[in-house]
Coordinates of C-alpha atoms in Angstrom, one line a residue:
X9 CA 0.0 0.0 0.0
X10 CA 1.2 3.5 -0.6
X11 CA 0.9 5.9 1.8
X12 CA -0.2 9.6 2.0
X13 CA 3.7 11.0 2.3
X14 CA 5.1 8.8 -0.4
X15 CA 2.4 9.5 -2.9
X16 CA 3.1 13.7 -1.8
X17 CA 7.0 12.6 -3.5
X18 CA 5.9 11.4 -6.5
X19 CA 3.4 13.8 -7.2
X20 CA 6.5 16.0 -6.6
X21 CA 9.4 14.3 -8.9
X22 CA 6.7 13.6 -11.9
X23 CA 4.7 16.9 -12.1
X24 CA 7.6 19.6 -10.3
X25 CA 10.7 18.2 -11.3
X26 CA 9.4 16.1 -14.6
X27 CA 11.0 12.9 -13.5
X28 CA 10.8 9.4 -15.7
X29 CA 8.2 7.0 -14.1
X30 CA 11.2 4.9 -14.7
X31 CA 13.3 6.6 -12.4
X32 CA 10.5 7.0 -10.0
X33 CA 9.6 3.3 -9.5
X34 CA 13.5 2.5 -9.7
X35 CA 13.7 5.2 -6.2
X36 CA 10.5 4.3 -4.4
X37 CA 10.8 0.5 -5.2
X38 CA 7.0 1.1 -6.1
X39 CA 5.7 -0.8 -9.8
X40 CA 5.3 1.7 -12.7
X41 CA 1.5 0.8 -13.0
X42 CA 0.8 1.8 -9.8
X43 CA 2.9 5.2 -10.1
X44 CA 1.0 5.5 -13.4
X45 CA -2.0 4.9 -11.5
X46 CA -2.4 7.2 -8.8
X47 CA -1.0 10.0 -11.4
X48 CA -3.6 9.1 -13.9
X49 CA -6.3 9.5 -10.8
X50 CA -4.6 12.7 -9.5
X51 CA -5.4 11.7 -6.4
X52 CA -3.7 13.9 -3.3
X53 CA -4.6 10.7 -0.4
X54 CA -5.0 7.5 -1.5
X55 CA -8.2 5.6 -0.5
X56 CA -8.4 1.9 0.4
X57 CA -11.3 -0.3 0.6
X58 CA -13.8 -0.5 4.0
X59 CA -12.3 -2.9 5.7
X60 CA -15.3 -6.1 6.4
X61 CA -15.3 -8.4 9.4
X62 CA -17.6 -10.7 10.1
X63 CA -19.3 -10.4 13.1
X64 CA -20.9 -12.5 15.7
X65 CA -24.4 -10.5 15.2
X66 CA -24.7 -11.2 11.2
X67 CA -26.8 -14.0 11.5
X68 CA -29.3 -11.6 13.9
X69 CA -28.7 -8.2 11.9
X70 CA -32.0 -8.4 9.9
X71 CA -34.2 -9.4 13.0
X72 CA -32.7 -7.2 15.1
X73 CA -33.5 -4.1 12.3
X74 CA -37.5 -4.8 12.4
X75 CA -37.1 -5.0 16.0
X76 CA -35.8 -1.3 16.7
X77 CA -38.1 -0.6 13.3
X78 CA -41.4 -1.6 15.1
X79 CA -39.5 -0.1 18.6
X80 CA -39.9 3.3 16.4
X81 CA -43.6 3.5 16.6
X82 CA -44.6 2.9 19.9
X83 CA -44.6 5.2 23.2
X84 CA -41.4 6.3 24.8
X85 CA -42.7 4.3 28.4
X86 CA -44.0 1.5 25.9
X87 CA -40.1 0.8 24.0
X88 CA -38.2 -2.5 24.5
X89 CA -34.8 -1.4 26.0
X90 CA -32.0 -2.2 24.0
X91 CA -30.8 -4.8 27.2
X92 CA -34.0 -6.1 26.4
X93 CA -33.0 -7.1 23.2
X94 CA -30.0 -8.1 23.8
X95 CA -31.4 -10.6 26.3
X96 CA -33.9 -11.9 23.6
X97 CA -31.2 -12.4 21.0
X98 CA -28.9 -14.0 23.4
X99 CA -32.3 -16.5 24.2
X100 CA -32.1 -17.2 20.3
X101 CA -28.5 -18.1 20.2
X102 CA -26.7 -14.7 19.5
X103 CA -23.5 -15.2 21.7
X104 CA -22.0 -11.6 21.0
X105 CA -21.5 -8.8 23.4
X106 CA -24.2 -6.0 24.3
X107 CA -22.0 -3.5 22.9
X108 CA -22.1 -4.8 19.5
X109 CA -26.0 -4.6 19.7
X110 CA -25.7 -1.3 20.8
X111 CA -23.0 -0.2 18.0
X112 CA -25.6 -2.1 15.7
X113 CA -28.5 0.1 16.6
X114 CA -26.6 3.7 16.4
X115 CA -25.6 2.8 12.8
X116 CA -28.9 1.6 12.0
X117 CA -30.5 5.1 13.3
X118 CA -28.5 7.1 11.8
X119 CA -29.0 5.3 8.6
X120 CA -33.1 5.9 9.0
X121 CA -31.9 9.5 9.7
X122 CA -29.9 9.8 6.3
X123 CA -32.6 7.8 4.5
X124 CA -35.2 10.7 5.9
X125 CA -32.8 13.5 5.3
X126 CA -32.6 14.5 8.5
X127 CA -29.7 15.0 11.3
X128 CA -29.5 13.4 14.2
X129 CA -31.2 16.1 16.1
X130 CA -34.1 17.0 13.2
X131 CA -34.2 20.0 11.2
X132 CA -36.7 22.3 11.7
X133 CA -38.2 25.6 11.2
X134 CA -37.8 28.7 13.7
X135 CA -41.4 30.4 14.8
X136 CA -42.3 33.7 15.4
X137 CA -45.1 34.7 17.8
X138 CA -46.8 38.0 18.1
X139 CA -47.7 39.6 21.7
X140 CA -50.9 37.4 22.9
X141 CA -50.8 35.3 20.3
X142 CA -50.1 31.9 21.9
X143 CA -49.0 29.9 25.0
X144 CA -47.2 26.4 25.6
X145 CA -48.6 23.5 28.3
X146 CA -46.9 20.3 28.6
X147 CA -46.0 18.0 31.6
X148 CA -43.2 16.6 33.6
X149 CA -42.3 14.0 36.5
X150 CA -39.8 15.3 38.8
X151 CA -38.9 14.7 42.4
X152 CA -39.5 16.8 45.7
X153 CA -39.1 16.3 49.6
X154 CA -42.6 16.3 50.5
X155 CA -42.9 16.8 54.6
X156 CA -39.8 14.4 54.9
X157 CA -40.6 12.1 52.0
X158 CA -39.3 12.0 48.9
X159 CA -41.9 11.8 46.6
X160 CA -42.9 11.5 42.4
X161 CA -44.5 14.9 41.5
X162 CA -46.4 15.7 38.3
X163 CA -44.9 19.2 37.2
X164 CA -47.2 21.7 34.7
X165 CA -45.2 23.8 32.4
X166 CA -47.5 26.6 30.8
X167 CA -45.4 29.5 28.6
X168 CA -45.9 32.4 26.7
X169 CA -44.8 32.2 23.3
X170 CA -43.7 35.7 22.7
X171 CA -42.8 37.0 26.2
X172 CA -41.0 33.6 27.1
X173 CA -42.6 33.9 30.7
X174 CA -43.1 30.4 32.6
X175 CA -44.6 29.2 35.1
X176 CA -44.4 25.7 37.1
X177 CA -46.9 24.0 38.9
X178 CA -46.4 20.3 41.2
X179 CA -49.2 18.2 41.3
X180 CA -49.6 14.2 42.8
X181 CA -51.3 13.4 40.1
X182 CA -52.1 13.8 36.3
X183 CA -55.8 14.0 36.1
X184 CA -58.1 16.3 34.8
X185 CA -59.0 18.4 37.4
X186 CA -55.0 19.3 38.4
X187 CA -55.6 20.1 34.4
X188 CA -57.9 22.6 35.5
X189 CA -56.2 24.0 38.2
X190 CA -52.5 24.4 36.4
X191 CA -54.5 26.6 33.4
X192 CA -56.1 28.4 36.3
X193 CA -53.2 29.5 38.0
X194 CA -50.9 30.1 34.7
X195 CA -53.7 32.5 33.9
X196 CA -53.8 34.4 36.8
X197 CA -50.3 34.5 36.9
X198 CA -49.6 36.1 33.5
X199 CA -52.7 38.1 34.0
X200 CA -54.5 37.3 31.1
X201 CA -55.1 34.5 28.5
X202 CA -53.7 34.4 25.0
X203 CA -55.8 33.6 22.0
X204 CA -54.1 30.0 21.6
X205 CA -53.1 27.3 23.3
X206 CA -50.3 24.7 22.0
X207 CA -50.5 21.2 23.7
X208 CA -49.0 17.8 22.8
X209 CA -51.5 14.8 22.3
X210 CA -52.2 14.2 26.3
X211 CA -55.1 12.0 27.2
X212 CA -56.5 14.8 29.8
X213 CA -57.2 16.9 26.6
X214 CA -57.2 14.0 23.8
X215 CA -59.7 11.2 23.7
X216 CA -58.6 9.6 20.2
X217 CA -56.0 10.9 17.6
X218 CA -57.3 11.1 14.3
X219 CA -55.3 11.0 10.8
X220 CA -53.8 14.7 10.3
X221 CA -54.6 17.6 12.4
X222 CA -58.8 15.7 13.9
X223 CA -58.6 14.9 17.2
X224 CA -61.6 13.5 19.5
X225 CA -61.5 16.4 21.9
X226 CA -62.2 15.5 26.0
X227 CA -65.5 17.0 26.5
X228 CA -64.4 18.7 30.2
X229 CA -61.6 20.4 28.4
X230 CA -63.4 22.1 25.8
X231 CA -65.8 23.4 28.2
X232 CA -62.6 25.0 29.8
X233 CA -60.9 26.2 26.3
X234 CA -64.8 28.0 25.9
X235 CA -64.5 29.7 29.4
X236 CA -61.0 31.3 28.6
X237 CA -61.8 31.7 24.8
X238 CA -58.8 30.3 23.8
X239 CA -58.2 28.3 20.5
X240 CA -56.6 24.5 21.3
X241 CA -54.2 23.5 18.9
X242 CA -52.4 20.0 19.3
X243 CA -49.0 18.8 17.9
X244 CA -48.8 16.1 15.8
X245 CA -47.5 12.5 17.0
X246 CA -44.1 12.6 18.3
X247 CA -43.7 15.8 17.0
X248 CA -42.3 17.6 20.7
X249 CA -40.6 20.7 18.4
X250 CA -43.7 21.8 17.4
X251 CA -44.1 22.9 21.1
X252 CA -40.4 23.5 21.4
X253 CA -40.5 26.3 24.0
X254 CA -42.2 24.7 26.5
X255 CA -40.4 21.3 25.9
X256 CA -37.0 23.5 26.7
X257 CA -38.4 24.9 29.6
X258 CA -39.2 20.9 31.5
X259 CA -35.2 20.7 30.1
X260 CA -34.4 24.2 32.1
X261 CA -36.0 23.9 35.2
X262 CA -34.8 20.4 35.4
X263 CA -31.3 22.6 36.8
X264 CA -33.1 25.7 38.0
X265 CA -35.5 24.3 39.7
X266 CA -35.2 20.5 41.0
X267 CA -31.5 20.3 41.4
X268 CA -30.9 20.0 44.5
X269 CA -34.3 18.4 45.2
X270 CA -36.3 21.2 47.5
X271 CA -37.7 20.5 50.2
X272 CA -40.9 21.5 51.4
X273 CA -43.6 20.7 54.8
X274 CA -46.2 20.7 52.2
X275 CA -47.4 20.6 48.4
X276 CA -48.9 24.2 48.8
X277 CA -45.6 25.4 50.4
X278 CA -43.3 23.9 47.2
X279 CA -46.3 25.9 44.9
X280 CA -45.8 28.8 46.5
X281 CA -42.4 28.8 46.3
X282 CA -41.9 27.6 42.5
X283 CA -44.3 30.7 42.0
X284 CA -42.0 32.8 43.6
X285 CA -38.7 31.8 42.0
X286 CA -40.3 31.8 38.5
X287 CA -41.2 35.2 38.8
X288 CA -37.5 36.0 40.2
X289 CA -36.4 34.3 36.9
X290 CA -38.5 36.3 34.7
X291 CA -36.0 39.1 36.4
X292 CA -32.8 37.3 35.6
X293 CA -33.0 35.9 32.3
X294 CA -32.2 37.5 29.1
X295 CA -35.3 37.3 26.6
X296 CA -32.3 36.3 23.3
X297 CA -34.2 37.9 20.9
X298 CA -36.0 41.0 22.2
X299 CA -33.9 43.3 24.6
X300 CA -34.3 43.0 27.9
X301 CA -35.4 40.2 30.2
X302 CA -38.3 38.1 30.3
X303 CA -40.3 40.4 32.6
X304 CA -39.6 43.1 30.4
X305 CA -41.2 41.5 27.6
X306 CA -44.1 40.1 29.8
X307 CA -44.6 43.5 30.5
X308 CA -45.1 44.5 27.0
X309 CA -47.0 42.0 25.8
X310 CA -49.6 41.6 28.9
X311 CA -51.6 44.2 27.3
X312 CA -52.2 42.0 24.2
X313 CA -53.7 39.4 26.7
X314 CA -57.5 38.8 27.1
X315 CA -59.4 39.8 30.1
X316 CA -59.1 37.0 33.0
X317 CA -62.5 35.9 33.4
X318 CA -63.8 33.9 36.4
X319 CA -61.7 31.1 37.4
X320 CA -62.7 27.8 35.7
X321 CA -64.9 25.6 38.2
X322 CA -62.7 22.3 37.2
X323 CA -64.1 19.6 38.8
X324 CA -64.5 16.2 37.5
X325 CA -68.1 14.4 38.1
X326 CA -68.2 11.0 39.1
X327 CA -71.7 9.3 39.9
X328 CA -71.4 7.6 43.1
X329 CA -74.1 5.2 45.9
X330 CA -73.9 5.6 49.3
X331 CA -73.2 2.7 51.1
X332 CA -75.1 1.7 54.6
X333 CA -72.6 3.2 56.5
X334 CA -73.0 6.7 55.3
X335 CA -69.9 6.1 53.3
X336 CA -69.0 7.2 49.6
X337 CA -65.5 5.4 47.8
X338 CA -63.2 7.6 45.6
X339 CA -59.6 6.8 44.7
X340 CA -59.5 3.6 47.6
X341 CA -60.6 6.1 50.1
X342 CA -64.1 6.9 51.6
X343 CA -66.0 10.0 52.4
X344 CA -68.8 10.3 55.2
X345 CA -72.1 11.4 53.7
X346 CA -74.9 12.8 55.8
X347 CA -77.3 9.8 57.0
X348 CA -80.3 10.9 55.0
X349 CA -78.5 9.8 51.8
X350 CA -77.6 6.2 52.6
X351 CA -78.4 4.2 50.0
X352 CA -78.9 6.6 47.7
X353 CA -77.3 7.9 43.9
X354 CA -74.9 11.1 44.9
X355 CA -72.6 12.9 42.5
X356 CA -68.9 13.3 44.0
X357 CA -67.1 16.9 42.4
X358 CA -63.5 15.8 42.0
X359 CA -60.9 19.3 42.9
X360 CA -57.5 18.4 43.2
X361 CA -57.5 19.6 46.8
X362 CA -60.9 18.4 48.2
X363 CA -64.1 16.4 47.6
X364 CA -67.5 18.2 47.4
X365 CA -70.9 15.6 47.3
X366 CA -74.0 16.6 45.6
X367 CA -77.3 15.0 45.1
X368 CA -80.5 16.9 43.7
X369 CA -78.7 20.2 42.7
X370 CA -78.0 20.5 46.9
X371 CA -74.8 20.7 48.1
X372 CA -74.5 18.0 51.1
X373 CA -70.8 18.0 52.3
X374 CA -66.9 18.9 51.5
X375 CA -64.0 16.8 52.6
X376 CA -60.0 17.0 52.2
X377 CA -58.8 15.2 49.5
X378 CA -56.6 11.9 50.2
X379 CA -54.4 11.4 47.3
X380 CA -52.4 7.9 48.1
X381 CA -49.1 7.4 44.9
X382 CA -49.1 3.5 46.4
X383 CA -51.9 0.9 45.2
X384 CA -50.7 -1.2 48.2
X385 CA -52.4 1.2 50.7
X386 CA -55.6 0.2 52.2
X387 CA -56.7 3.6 51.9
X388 CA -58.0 6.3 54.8
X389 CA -61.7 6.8 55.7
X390 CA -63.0 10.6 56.4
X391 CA -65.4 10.8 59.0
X392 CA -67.8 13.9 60.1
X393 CA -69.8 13.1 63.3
X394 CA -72.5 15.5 62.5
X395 CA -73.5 13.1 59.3
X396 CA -74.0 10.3 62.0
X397 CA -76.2 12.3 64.6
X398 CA -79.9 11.0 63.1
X399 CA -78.1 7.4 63.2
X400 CA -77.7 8.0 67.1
X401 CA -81.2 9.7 68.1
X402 CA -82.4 5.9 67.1
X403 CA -79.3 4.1 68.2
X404 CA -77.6 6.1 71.2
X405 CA -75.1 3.0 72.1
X406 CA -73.7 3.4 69.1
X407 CA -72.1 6.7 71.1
X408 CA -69.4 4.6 72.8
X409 CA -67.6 3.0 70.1
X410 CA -68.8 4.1 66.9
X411 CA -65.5 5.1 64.7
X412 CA -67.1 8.7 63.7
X413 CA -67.2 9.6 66.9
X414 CA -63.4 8.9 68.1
X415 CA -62.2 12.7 67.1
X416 CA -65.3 14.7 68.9
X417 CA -63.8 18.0 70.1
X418 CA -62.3 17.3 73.9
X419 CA -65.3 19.4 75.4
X420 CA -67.7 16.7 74.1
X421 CA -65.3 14.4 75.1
X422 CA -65.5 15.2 78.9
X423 CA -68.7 16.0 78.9
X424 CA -69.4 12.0 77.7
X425 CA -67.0 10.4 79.8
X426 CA -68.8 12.2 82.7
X427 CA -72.6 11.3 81.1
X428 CA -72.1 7.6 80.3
X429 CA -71.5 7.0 84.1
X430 CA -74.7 8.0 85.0
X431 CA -78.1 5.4 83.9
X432 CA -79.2 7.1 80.9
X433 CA -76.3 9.0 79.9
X434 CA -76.0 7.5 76.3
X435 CA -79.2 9.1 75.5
X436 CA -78.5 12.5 77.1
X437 CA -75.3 12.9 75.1
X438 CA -76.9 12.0 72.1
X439 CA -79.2 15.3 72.4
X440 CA -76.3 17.6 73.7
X441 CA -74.9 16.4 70.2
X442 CA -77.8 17.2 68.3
X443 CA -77.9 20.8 69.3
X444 CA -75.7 21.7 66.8
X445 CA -77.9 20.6 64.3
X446 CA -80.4 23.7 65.8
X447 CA -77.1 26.1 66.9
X448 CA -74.1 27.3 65.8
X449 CA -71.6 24.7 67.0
X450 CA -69.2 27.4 68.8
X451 CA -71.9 28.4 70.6
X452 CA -73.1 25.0 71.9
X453 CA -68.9 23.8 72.8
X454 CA -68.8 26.7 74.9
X455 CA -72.2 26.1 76.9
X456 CA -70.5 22.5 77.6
X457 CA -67.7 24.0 78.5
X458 CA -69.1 26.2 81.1
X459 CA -71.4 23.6 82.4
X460 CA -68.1 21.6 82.9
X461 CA -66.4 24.6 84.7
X462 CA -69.5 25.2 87.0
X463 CA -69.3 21.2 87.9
X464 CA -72.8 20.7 86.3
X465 CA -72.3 17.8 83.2
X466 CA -75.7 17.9 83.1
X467 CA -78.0 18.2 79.9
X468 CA -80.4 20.6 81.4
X469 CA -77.6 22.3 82.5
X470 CA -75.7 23.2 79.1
X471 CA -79.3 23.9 77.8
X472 CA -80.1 26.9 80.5
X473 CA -76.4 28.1 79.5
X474 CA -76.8 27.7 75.5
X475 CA -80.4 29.4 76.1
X476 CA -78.6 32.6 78.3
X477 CA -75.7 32.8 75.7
X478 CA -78.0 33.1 72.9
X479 CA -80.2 35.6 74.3
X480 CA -77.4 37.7 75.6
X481 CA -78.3 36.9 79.6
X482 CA -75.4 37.3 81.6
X483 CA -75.0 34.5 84.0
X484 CA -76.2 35.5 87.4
X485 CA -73.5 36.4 89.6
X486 CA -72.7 34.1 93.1
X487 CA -74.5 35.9 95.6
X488 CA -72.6 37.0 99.1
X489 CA -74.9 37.6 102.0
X490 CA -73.9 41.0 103.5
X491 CA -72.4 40.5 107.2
X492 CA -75.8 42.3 108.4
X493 CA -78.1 39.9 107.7
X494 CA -76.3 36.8 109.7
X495 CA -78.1 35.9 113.1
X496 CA -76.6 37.4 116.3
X497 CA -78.4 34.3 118.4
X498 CA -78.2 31.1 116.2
X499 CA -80.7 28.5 116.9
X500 CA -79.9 25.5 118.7
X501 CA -81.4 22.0 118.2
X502 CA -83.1 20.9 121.6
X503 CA -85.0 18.0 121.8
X504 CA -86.2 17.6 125.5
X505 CA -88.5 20.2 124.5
X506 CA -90.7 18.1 122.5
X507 CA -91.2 16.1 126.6
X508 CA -94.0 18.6 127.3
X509 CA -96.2 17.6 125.0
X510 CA -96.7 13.7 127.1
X511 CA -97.0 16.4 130.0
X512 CA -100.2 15.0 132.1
X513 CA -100.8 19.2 133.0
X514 CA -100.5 19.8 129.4
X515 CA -103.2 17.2 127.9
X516 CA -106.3 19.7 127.7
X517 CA -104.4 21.6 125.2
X518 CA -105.0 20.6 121.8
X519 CA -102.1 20.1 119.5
X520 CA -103.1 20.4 115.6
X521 CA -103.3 16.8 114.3

């Protein structure tokens, strides 16, 4: 083989110096065909043949191309790994190494990236967006201290288009109502709502992707697009650079946010606080192509927004049956309903922060939400006594050990453990309980409590105090008996008097019978 500096020579001595290809072959040792040759070819490196070893993965190449082929079209969460593969391969006989698959499948793909005419990273086309025109949503799964846990968060990314401005959002879950709630606050945030909306494919907004640009639309979410006026546009399949400011905002705040992990007592603390530092990096960051920062071009283009109507009321409906024990199910948890409804058809409103139960256009009752990440967990159940006080006017011995009562506030508390000692007590307690069905609650705790002070746990008792409190009586004061009024010569007890009356002398006078 000839190499790049001997081929430089004899380019040198036959076109410089006009040497004899005679003379040439007769210095370099080199065949005159080949000097003629390279000459001929006027080529300045010489080039050799690819170089072709067989390899242990031949035999698997073409099976192992329609695997990463069909691999192509499914969902990043859904994708055989390439281990996976490997493993499969080596269960077929392949007794190669994991990096060869590996080396395999990065030639391959960039093959299907020369075939479509693309690089590595895509090509693509930059956007411009005018001020109001459009804002970016997408989702991400990051990681926070939660009140000492560390716990899987589902982050919302909404962003304006032209102004750049972000905001982030943690949520447990990925559901519609947290939906709701992350367009909610993004809105209020920015102060205003732009006339589009760009969103990926998501099933919260998606119910089935059509061919081209017709998607089945969830119906909840198009009753929110309609409150804000907004027009929904979705991205086409695997297509994340049509949404490519938001998808580089999930990269950025994967640094400026969530490394190192925060820490927080609560969800609502870790909200305000993302808030907060998104704002203060509106401040810091330069816009690239406007001048100024961020906040300076929020500024500007807030005044393109549309009005901020009334927040979206983003519930999610779910038709429910009380069970016999007063007891609704949502989400492996369970929700005390008020008595009257047992057994009956209720509609549960789903918030991302609480539970609210319905049933004939009434509003019945509101709980906390319980949101449990483990499907291992029995679940928690969510009493309120109050929903249990017709159960007890029938069955008052359910008092000492049904589960709704075990949290009573600690006045009703002592005021029981003093009742059920007495023959009746069960009963008694029952209708000190159901006064707060007649009066405000505050009112009736502090008539117990003053009946407990006075050392009087009786029922009567806190009913003369609830009836003086509510009228505005004053309690009567303790009365103290002047020192004038006490007797100078005290009565004694004297019982020989009561002789005279067997007196003989005394008989003739009549005693009243």
């Amino acid at each position: 083989m000839i190499d790049v500096a001997t081929l430089s020579v004899i380019r040198r001595w036959a076109l410089r110096e006009r040497m004899s290809i005679r003379e040439i072959a007769r210095r370099t040792g080199l065949s005159r065909n080949t000097i003629r040759k390279h000459l001929r070819a006027q080529t300045v490196e010489p080039r050799y043949a690819k170089r072709v070893s067989p390899s242990k993965l031949d035999p698997y190449a073409e099976r192992l191309a329609s695997w990463l082929k069909s691999e192509g079209t499914k969902s990043r969460k859904q994708k055989r790994t390439l281990r996976q593969m490997h493993a499969e391969l080596a269960a077929l006989g392949y007794e190669g190494s994991y990096n060869r698959v590996a080396a395999f499948a990065r030639s391959w793909q960039a093959k299907r990236h020369e075939t479509e005419k693309t690089t590595g990273r895509g090509t693509f086309v930059p956007l411009a967006f005018g001020a109001g025109e459009a804002f970016q949503f997408d989702w991400s799964e990051d990681y926070a201290v939660i009140a000492g846990e560390r716990t899987k968060l589902q982050v919302a990314h909404s962003k304006l288009s032209y102004s750049r401005a972000f905001i982030v959002r943690a949520y447990l879950l990925q559901t519609h109502e947290m939906l709701f709630d992350a367009h909610t606050h993004a809105f209020s945030v920015f102060e205003g709502v732009p006339r589009r909306g760009i969103y990926d494919n998501m099933k919260t907004a998606v119910d089935k992707v059509h061919r081209g640009k017709r998607r089945d639309v969830n119906l909840r979410f198009s009753a929110m697009v309609s409150h804000y006026l907004f027009d929904a546009e979705f991205c086409n399949p695997a297509s994340g650079w049509e949404k490519g400011q938001v998808e580089k905002n999930v990269r950025d705040a994967r640094h400026r946010l969530w490394q190192p992990v925060p820490a927080f007592p609560s969800l609502d603390a870790l909200n305000a606080w993302l808030e907060q530092r998104c704002k203060a990096l509106w401040r810091e960051i330069a816009h690239g192509k406007l001048a100024g920062t961020v906040a300076d071009a929020w500024e500007h283009e807030r005044q393109f927004l549309m009005p901020l109507p009334m927040p979206f009321d983003g519930f999610v409906k779910h038709a429910k049956r009380v069970s016999p024990t007063c007891l609704v199910h949502f989400e492996r948890n369970r929700y005390s309903v008020p008595a009257s409804y047992a057994n009956r058809p209720v509609n549960l409103l789903v918030y991302p922060e609480r539970v609210v139960v319905v049933a004939e256009g009434q509003w019945l009752c509101e709980h906390r939400r319980i949101i449990h990440r483990s499907h291992d967990s029995p679940g928690q159940t969510v009493y309120d006594w109050r929903h249990y006080l017709a159960v007890l006017q029938r069955k008052p011995g359910a008092l000492r050990n049904g589960a709704p009562f075990l949290e009573l506030p600690e006045a009703f508390r002592r005021l029981q453990a003093s009742l059920l000692k007495q023959p009746g007590g069960d009963r008694e307690m029952v209708e000190v309980l159901a006064l707060v069905l007649l009066h405000d609650e505050q009112a009736v705790l502090a008539a117990v409590e003053l009946a407990l002070e006075a050392g009087v746990p009786t029922k009567m008792h806190v009913l003369n105090v609830l009836h003086r409190l509510l009228d505005g009586t004053p309690s009567p004061a303790p009365v103290d008996a002047p020192q004038a009024l006490r007797l100078v010569n005290e009565p004694q007890a004297n019982v020989l008097r009561y002789d005279t009356l067997r007196d003989v002398s005394e008989r003739t006078v009549r005693h009243a019978s």
